XYZ file of C-alpha atoms in Angstrom:
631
model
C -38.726 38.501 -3.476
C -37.996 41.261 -1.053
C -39.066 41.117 3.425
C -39.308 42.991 5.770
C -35.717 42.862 7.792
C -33.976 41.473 4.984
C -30.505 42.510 3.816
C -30.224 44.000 0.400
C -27.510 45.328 -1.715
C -27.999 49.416 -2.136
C -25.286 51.668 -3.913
C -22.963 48.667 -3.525
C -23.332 48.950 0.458
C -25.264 46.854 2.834
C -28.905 47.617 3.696
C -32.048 46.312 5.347
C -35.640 46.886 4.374
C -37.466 48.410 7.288
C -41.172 49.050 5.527
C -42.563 47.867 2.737
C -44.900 50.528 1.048
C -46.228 49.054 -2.085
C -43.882 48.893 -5.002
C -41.367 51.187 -2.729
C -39.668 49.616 0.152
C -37.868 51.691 2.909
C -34.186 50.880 3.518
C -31.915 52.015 6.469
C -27.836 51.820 5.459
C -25.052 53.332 6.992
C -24.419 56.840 5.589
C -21.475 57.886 7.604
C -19.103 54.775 9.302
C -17.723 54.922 12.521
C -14.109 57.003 13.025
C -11.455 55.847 15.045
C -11.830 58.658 17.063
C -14.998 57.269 18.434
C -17.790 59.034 17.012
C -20.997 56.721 16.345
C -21.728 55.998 12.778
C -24.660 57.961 11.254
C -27.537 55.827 9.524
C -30.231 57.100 7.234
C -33.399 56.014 5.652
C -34.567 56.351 2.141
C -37.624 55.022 0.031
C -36.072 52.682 -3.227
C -37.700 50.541 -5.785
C -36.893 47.140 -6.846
C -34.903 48.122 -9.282
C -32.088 50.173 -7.333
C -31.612 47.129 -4.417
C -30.594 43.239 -4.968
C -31.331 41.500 -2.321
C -28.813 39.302 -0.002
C -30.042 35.641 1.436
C -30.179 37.552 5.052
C -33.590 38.072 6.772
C -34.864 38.894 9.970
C -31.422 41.104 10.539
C -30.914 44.729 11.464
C -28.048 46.959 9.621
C -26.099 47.431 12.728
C -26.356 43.511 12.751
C -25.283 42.980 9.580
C -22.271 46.014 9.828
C -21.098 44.687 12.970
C -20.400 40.589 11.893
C -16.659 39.618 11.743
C -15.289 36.107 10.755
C -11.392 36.080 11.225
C -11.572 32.320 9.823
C -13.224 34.237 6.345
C -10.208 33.836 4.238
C -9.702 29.866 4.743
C -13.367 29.277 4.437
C -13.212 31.032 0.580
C -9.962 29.276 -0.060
C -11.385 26.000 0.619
C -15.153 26.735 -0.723
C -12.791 27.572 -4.541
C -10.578 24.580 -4.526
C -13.639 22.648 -4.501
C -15.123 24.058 -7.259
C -12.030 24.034 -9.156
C -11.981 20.325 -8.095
C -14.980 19.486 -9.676
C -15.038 20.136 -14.008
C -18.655 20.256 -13.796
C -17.927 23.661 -11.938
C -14.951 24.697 -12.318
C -15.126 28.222 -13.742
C -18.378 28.130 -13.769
C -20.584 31.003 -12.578
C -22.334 30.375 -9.288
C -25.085 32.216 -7.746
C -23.825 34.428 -4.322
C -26.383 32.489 -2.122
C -25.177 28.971 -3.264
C -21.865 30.065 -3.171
C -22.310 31.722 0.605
C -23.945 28.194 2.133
C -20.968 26.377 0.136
C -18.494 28.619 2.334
C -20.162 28.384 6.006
C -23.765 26.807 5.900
C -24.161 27.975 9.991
C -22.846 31.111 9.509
C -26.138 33.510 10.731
C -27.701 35.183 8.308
C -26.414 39.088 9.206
C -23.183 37.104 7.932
C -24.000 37.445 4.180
C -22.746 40.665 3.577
C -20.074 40.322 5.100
C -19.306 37.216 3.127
C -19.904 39.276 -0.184
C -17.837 41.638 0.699
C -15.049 39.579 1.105
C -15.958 37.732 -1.957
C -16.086 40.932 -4.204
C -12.898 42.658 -2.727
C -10.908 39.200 -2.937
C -8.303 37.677 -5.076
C -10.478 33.947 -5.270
C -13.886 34.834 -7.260
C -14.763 37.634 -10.042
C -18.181 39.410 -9.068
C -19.906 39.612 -11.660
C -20.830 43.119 -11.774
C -22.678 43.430 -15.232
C -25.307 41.233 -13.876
C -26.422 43.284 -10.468
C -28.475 45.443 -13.102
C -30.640 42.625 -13.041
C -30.604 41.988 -9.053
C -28.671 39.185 -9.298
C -25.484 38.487 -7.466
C -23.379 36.064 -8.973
C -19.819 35.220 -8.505
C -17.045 32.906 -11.164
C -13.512 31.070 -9.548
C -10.544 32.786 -10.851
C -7.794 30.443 -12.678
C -4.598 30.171 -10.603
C -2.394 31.833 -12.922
C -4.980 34.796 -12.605
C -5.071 35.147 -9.062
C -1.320 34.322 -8.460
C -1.085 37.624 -10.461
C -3.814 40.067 -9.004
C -1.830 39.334 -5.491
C 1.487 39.945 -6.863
C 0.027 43.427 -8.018
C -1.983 43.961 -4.699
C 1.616 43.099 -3.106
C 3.497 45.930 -4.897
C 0.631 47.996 -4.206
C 0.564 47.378 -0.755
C 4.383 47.716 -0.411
C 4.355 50.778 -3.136
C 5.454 53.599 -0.964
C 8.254 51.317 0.283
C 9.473 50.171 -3.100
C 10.098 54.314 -4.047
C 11.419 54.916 -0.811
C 14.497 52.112 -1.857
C 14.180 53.575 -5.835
C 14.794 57.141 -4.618
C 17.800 56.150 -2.279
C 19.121 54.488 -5.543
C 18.550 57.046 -7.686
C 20.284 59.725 -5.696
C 23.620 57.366 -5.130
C 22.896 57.075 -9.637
C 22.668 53.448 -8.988
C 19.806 52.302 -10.185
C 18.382 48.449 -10.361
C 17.841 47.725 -14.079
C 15.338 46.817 -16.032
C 13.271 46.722 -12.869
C 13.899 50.268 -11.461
C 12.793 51.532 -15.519
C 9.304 51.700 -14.113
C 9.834 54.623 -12.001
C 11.717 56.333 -14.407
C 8.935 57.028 -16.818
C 8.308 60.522 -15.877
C 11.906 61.147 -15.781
C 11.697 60.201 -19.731
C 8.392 62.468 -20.011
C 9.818 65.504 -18.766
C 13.174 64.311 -21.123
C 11.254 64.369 -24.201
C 9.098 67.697 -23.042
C 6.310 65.768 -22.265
C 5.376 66.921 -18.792
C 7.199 69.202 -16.631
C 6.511 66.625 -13.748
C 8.203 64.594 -12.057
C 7.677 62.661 -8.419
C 11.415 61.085 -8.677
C 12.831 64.426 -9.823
C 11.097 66.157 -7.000
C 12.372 63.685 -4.754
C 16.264 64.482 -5.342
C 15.815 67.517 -5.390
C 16.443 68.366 -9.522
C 14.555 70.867 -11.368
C 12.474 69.196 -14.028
C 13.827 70.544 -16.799
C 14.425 68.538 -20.068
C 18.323 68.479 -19.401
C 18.340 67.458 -16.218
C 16.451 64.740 -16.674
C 17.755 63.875 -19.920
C 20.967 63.758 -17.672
C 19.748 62.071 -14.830
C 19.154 59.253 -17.675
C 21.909 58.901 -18.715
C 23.941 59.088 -15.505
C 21.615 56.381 -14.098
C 21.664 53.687 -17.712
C 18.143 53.996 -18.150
C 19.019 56.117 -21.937
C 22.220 55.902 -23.581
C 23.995 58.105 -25.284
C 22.834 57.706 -28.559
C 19.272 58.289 -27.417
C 18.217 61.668 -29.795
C 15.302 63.131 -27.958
C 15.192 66.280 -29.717
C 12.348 65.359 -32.868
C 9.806 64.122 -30.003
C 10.790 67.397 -28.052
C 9.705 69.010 -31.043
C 6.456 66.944 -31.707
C 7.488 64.959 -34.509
C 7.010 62.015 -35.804
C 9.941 59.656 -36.539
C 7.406 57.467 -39.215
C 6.498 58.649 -42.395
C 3.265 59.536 -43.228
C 1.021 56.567 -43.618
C -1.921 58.230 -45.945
C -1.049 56.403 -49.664
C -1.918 58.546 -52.363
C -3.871 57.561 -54.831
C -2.497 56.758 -58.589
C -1.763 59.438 -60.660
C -4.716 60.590 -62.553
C -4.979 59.572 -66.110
C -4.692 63.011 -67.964
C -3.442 64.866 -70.948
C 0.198 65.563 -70.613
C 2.732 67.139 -73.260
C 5.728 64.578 -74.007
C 8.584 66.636 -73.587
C 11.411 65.362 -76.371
C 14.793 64.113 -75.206
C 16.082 63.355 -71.977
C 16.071 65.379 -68.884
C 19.066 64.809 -65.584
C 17.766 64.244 -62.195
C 21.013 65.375 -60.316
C 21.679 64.522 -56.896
C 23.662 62.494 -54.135
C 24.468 59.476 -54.615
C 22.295 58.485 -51.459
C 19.078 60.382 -52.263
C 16.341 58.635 -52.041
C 13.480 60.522 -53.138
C 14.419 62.983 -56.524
C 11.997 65.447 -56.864
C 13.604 67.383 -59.798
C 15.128 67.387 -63.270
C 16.128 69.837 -65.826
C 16.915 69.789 -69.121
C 17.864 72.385 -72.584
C 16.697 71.610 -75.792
C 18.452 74.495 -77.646
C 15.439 77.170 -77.200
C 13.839 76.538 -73.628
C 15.636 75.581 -70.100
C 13.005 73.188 -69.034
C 12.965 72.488 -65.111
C 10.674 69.217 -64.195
C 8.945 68.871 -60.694
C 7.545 66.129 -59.428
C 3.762 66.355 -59.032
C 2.102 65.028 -56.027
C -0.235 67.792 -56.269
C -2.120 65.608 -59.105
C -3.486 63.616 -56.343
C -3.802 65.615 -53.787
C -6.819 68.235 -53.377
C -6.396 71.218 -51.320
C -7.815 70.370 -48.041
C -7.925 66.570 -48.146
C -6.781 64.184 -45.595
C -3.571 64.144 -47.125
C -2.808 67.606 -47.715
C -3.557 68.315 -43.652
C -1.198 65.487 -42.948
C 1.316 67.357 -45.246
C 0.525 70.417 -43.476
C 0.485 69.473 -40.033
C 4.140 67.817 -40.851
C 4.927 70.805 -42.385
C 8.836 69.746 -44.532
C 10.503 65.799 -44.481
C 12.429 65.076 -41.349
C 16.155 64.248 -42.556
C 18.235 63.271 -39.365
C 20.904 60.875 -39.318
C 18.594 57.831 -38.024
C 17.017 58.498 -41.256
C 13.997 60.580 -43.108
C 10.250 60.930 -41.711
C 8.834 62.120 -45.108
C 6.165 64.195 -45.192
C 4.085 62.138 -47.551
C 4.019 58.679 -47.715
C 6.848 56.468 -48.290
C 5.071 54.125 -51.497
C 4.180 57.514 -52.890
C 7.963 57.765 -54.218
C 7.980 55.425 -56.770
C 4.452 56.992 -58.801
C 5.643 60.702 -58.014
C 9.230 60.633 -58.072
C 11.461 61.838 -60.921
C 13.457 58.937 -62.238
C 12.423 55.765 -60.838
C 10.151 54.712 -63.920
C 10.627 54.408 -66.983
C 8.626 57.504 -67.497
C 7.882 59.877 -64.988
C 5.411 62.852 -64.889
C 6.123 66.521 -63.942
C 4.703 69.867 -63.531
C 6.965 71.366 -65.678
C 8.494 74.954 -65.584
C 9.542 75.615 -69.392
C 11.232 78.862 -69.528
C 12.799 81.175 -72.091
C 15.636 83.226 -71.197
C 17.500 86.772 -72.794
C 20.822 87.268 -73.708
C 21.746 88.796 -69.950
C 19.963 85.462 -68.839
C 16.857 87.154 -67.150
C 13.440 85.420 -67.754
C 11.485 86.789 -70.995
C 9.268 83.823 -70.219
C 8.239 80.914 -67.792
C 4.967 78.699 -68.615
C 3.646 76.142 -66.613
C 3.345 72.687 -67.994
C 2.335 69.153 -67.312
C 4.480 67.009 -68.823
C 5.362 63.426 -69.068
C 9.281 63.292 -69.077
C 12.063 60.701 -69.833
C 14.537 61.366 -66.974
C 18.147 59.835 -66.230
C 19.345 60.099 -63.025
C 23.324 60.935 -62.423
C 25.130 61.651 -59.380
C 26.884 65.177 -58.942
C 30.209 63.389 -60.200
C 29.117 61.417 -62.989
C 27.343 65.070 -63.859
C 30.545 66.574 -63.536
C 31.996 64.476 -65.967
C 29.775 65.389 -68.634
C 30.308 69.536 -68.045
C 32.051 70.142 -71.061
C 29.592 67.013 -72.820
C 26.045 66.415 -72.547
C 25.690 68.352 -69.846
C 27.945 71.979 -71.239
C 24.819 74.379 -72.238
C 23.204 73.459 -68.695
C 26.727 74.598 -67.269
C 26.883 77.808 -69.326
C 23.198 78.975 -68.151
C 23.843 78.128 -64.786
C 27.039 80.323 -64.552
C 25.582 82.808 -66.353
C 22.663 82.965 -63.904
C 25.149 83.387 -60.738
C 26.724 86.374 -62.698
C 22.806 88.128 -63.251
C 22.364 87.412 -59.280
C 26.225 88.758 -58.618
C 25.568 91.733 -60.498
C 22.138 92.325 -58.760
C 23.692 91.882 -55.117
C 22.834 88.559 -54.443
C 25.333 87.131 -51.372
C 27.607 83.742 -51.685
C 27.730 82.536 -48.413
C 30.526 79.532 -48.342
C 30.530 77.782 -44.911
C 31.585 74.105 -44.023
C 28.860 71.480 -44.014
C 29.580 68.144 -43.025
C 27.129 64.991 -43.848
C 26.429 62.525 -40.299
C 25.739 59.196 -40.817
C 25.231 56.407 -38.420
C 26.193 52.532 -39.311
C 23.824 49.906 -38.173
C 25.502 49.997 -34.083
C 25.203 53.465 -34.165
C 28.741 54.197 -34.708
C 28.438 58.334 -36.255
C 30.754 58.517 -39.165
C 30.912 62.544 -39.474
C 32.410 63.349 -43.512
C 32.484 66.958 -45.078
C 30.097 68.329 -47.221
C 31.609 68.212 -50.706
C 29.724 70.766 -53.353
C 30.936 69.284 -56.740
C 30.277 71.975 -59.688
C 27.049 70.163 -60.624
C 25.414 70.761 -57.225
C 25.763 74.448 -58.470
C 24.388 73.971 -61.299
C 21.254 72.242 -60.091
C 20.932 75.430 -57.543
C 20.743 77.550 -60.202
C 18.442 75.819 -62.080
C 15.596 75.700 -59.010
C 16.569 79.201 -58.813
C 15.325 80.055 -62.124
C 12.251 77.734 -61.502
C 11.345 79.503 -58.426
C 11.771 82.665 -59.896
C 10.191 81.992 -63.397
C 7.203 80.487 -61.072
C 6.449 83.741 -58.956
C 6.480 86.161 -62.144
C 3.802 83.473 -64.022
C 1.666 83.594 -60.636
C 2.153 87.026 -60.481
C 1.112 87.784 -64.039
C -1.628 85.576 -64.158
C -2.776 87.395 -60.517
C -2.712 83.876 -58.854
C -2.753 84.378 -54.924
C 0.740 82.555 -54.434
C 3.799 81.870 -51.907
C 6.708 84.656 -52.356
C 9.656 84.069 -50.254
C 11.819 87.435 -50.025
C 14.435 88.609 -47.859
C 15.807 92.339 -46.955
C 19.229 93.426 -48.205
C 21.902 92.955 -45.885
C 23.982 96.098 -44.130
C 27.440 94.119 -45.064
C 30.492 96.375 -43.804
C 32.921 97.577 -46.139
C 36.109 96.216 -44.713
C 34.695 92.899 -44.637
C 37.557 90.213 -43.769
C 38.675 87.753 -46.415
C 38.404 84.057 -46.205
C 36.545 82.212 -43.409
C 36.004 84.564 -41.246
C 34.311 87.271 -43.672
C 32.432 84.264 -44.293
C 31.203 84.156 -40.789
C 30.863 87.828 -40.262
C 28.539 87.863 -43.562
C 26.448 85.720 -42.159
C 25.802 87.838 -39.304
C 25.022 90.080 -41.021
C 21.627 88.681 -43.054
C 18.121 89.122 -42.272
C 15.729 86.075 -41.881
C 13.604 85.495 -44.905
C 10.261 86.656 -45.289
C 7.281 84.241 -46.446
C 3.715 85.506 -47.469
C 1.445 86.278 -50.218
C 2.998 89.810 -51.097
C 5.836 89.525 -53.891
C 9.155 91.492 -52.354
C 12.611 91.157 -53.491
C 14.766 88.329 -52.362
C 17.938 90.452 -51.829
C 20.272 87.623 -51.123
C 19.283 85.492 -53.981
C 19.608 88.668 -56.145
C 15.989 88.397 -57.213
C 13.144 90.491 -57.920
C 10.695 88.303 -57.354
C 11.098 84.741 -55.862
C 9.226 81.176 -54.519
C 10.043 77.967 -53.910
C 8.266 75.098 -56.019
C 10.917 72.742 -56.340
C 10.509 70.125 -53.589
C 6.890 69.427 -53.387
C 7.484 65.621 -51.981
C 9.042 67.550 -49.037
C 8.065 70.965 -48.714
C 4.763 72.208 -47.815
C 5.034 75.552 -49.010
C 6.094 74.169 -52.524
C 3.262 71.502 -52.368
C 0.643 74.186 -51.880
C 2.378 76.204 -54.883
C 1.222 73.416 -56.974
C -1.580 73.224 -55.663
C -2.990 76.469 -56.288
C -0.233 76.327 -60.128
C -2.253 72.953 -61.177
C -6.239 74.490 -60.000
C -5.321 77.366 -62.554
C -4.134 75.308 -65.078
C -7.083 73.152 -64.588
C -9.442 76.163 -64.255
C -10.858 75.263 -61.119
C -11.014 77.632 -57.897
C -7.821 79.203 -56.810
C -7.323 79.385 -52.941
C -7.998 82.998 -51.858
C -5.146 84.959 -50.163
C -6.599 84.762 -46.637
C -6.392 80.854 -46.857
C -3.616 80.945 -48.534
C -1.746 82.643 -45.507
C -3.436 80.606 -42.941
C -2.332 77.523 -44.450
C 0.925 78.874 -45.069
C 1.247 79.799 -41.638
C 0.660 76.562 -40.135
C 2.884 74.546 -42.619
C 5.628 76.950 -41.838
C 5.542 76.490 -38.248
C 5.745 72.894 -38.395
C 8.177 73.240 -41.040
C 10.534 75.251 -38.527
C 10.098 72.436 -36.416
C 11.843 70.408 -38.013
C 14.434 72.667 -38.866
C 15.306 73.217 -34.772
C 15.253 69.453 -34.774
C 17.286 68.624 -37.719
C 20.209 71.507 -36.349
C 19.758 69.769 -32.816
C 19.632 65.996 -33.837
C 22.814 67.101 -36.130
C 24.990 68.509 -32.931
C 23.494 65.880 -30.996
C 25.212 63.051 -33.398
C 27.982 65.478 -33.618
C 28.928 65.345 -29.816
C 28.380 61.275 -29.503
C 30.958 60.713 -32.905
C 33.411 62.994 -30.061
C 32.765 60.776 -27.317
C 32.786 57.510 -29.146
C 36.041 59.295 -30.630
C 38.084 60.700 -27.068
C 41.117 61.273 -29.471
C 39.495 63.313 -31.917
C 41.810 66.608 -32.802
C 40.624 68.826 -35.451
C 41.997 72.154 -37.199
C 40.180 75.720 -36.031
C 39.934 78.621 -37.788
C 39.937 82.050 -35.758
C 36.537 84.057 -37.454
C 36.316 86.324 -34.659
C 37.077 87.998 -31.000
C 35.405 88.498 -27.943
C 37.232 90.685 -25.201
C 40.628 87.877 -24.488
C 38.530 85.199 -26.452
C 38.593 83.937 -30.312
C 35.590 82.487 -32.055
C 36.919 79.675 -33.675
C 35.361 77.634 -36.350
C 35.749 73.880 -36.780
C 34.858 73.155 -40.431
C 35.443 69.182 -40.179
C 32.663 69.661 -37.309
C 30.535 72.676 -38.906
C 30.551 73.958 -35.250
C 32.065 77.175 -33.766
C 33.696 77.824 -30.323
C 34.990 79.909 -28.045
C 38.000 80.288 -25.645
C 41.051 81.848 -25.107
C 43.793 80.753 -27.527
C 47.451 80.278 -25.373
C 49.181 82.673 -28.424
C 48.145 86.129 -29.805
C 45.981 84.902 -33.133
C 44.930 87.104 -36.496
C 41.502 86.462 -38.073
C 41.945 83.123 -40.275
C 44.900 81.985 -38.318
C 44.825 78.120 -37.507
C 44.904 76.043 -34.573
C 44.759 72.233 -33.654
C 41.828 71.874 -30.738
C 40.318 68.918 -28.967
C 37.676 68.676 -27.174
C 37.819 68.804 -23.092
C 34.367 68.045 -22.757
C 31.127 66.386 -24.189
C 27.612 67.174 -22.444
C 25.048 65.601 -24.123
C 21.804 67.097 -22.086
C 22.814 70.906 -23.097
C 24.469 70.480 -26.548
C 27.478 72.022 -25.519
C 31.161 70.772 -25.901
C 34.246 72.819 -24.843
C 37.455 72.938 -26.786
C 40.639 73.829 -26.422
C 44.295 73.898 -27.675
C 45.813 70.299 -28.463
């Protein structure tokens, strides 16, 4: 197969075979080409087998032979060696060997011409080498379709002509007028650095513009490539805008008390997913969770998706739940006929404290109302869940709890993205329902705690709340100020601004991970299976937390986000502002129908909770800030 002085393919260069010696044959190849600069090119020997060479139809050449043939007429010879082939449907797109296909292109050609020829062949646009078949020493070639080579030159083209393509993009993108959709290409580490993805960028560095997120979350929008209802802040924060995909599984089939009568699932009227219910039958206040945690095992698939996602993300696009979307309708309160619960069944005292809380599961008939349809029943159906509620918030008065009252305001967007910003309204039910998960979370950290379950306690220092503490608004604003950040671990502590002793959350398991792994560890005890140990219990804690937090920051920034496009799309927006503090010559103002404070100087001498009209001078996007002043 192999001579003396033939040409051979080595390492995907050209060779010759100088010796033969046995089943090793010696090659010579070029090692080191030769430089512009005039310095000789450097050839080396080695000893090969068969295997590692595939042999070209050139013999009796020499490697500086073969390395030194040109054919400037190469192109039009392969050009007119594929249009016959594609002429011909007997081999058109057919595979053809390199040597037939090298006497097809120029039978005279001399034989140091072959590599030369393959060369061309394998670095063209006309043929596809086929490269999984030089394993076997054979060197075989298959004509491209038009449409495919029409294509690889178009991209060889750009290639070619890259550097001058950016040079014309960067001119345009410093002048902010950029050539759209087709310019979008070089913008895409613009967008990366936007959504904190890298901290790169070759156009930013170009300008001349730090790569920070909002500059280049400016630089898109000044240019057209993002508008300005592009919210960038979730996939800053690594979330997901999808819902979580695992399904769970049906709810087991397992003994459950029937608890008698019906139990209220009170909410908004555009919730989506109740997860609670509650419900007194003249002895016990009985408050009904959903119950995920019957399907899901500590440590599953599921439960690290949970944890990993950490809380639901509720922005005004819409809600990323934490577990999966179909689960609703199995683990839901109030969307069958039926629905089951890890119940909370608790006796109370006189003074309203807990004398007892036990755990429960439960199947439970559930009506769902809306906070005003459960505000029409408060002195009905509805009046002892009324009376224990208010006589809760006295207990948690009387123990120092703090009643923080500060405007919220609900964003939506319509289908075009128009924001429609609408106050928060708190309707006496939603109070009621508060205290209710109040009691629950208590009642559930003094069972844990007596039963010496390792558990999630949420507490929270007392406050250092000054004495001459301004009325309305702005003691509102200085109160808050004032509070600590709450506290979450294994260790039961006092919650001092719920007015509790002892306090966790367990009431939102379909969106909270902390709550989920409450019932978790509630439902292993009641089972009598293993309890997670505190150590785990704290590690997995600490990791739903964090990504809990998350979403928090993202939820606060997607809201001021939406906030700031509803004032662009609305330039003649003027609003009321309430004066809740000073600063040197400036007031803090607050701007309830907004929920968002500001600062400047007011044109008048002001008094705290003193009102002015403001408007808003400007809007910028990138930074989350918007300036206000007098109207």
């Amino acid at each position: 197969m192999f001579e003396k002085n033939q040409a051979v393919l080595y390492k995907k260069s050209a060779a010759v075979i100088t010796e033969i010696e046995g089943d090793k044959f010696a090659i010579k190849y070029c090692s080191v080409p030769a430089t512009d600069t005039g310095k000789p090119a450097k050839y080396d020997s080695v000893k090969v087998r068969a295997k590692d060479i595939a042999a070209l139809p050139s013999k009796g050449v020499t490697i500086e032979k073969v390395l030194a043939f040109v054919d400037s007429n190469a192109d039009s010879k392969i050009a007119e060696a594929w249009e016959l082939l594609q002429s011909d449907d007997s081999t058109a797109g057919q595979k053809i060997s390199f040597e037939d296909l090298f006497g097809l292109i120029d039978s005279a050609a001399p034989a140091e011409a072959a590599y030369f020829y393959f060369d061309k062949l394998r670095s063209g646009f006309d043929f596809l080498f086929l490269e999984e078949e030089l394993k076997d020493g054979s060197l075989s070639f298959v004509p491209r379709a038009q449409e495919e080579i029409d294509a690889l030159k178009n991209k060889a083209d750009q290639k070619a002509h890259e550097a001058e393509y950016f040079a014309a993009f960067v001119a345009r993108l410093k002048e902010k007028k950029l050539s759209l959709p087709d310019d979008a290409k070089f913008m895409g580490d613009v967008e990366a650095v936007a959504l904190c993805k890298s901290d790169k960028s070759k156009a930013m560095q170009e300008i001349g513009l730090a790569p920070t997120p909002e500059n280049a979350h400016k630089l898109l929008l000044d240019t057209g490539v993002w508008q300005i209802t592009k919210n960038p802040h979730p996939t800053r924060w690594g979330l997901s805008m999808q819902s979580a995909s695992i399904s769970l599984s049906a709810p087991p089939d397992e003994e459950r008390y029937e608890v008698p009568g019906i139990s209220y699932a009170i909410d908004n009227e555009w919730s989506a997913d109740p997860d609670d219910a509650v419900a007194f039958d003249g002895k016990y206040l009985w408050v009904h969770i959903a119950d995920p945690a019957s399907a899901i095992l500590p440590q599953s698939p599921i439960d690290k998706a949970a944890m990993g996602r950490g809380a639901t993300l509720y922005i005004p696009e819409g809600a990323a739940r934490m577990l999966c979307e179909d689960s609703l309708e199995d683990y839901a309160l109030g969307l069958t006929e039926k629905s089951r619960a890890l119940s909370f069944r608790l006796s109370l005292n006189d003074d309203g404290t807990i004398e007892e809380c036990q755990v429960m599961k439960t199947l439970v008939n559930v009506k769902r109302l809306t906070y005003q349809a459960a505000d029409d029943l408060k002195d009905g159906e509805l009046k002892d869940l009324f009376a224990i509620a208010w006589r809760n918030l006295e207990r948690r008065k009387k123990a120092g709890s703090v009643e923080i009252d500060l405007p919220e305001i609900h964003i939506r967007l319509d289908e075009n993205k128009k924001v429609f910003v609408e106050p928060e309204v708190h309707p006496l039910s939603s109070g009621v329902v508060r205290e209710m998960m109040l009691l629950a979370g208590e009642g559930a950290a003094r069972f844990a705690f007596a039963n010496k379950i390792p558990f999630v306690y949420v507490s929270q220092e007392a406050p250092d709340i000054p004495k001459d503490l301004p009325d309305g608004l702005a003691g509102e604003f200085k109160t808050v100020k004032c509070m600590h950040r709450r506290s979450v671990g294994v260790t039961p502590s006092a919650h001092a601004g719920l007015g509790l002793g002892m306090y966790s959350q367990v009431t939102s398991p379909l969106r909270r991970y902390g709550d989920l792994l409450c019932h978790e560890q509630l439902r292993a005890f009641l089972d009598g299976r293993d309890l997670i140990d505190k150590d785990t219990m704290l590690e997995r804690l600490a990791a739903g937390d964090e990504a809990a937090y998350a979403c928090k920051k993202a939820e606060r920034k997607s809201d001021l986000h939406w906030t700031l496009v509803y004032l662009l799309q609305n330039p003649d927006w003027t609003g009321e502002a309430v004066c809740v503090d000073f600063k040197g010559n400036e007031a803090v103002f607050m701007i309830p129908s907004l929920a968002q404070q500001t600062t400047f100087a007011p044109k008048n001498k002001l008094n705290l909770n003193d009102k002015i009209i403001v408007k808003a001078k400007s809007v910028d996007i990138p930074n989350l800030r918007a300036q206000f002043v007098e109207a």
